[in-house]
């Protein structure tokens, strides 16, 4: 069985419509419990892609602090 990517940081970002903790959409979260392993793996692949897109250590969000 494919495990959920939930990390118990359940906050939906209104700007992008993704959970700030697991990077799933509301529909993906709601459908997870009844999804097949194939569907769960597809969701996890989308989550991995979204994490890369929204990685706070990349692009405009990068902070080169000297602390």
Coordinates of C-alpha atoms in Angstrom, one line a residue:
X1 CA 0.0 0.0 0.0
X2 CA 1.3 3.4 -0.9
X3 CA 1.7 5.8 2.1
X4 CA 0.2 9.2 2.2
X5 CA 2.6 12.2 1.8
X6 CA 0.8 14.0 4.6
X7 CA 3.1 15.5 7.2
X8 CA 0.4 16.9 9.4
X9 CA 0.8 20.5 8.2
X10 CA -2.7 20.8 6.8
X11 CA -2.9 24.4 5.5
X12 CA -4.3 25.1 2.0
X13 CA -2.5 27.9 0.2
X14 CA -5.3 30.0 -1.4
X15 CA -2.9 31.4 -4.0
X16 CA -2.0 28.1 -5.6
X17 CA -4.6 25.7 -4.2
X18 CA -2.1 23.3 -2.7
X19 CA -1.6 22.0 0.8
X20 CA 1.5 23.7 2.2
X21 CA 2.5 20.5 3.9
X22 CA 2.1 17.8 1.3
X23 CA 1.6 19.7 -2.0
X24 CA -1.7 17.9 -2.8
X25 CA -4.8 19.6 -4.1
X26 CA -8.1 19.3 -2.1
X27 CA -9.4 16.7 -4.6
X28 CA -6.2 14.6 -4.2
X29 CA -6.5 14.7 -0.5
X30 CA -10.2 13.9 -0.5
X31 CA -9.7 11.0 -3.0
X32 CA -6.6 9.5 -1.3
X33 CA -8.4 7.0 0.9
X34 CA -10.3 5.4 -1.9
X35 CA -7.6 5.7 -4.6
X36 CA -5.9 2.7 -6.1
X37 CA -2.1 2.3 -5.7
X38 CA -1.7 3.3 -9.3
X39 CA -3.6 6.6 -8.7
X40 CA -1.6 7.2 -5.5
X41 CA 1.7 6.8 -7.4
X42 CA 0.5 9.3 -10.0
X43 CA -0.4 11.8 -7.2
X44 CA 3.0 11.3 -5.6
X45 CA 4.7 12.0 -8.9
X46 CA 2.7 15.2 -9.2
X47 CA 3.6 16.1 -5.6
X48 CA 7.3 15.6 -6.3
X49 CA 7.1 17.9 -9.4
X50 CA 5.2 20.5 -7.3
X51 CA 7.8 20.4 -4.6
X52 CA 10.5 21.1 -7.1
X53 CA 8.5 24.0 -8.5
X54 CA 7.8 25.5 -5.1
X55 CA 11.1 24.7 -3.4
X56 CA 11.8 27.7 -1.1
X57 CA 15.5 27.3 -1.6
X58 CA 15.4 27.9 -5.3
X59 CA 14.8 30.9 -7.5
X60 CA 13.4 34.1 -6.2
X61 CA 12.8 32.7 -2.7
X62 CA 16.5 31.9 -2.1
X63 CA 18.1 33.7 0.8
X64 CA 21.8 34.2 0.9
X65 CA 21.8 35.2 4.6
X66 CA 25.1 35.3 6.5
X67 CA 23.6 34.3 9.9

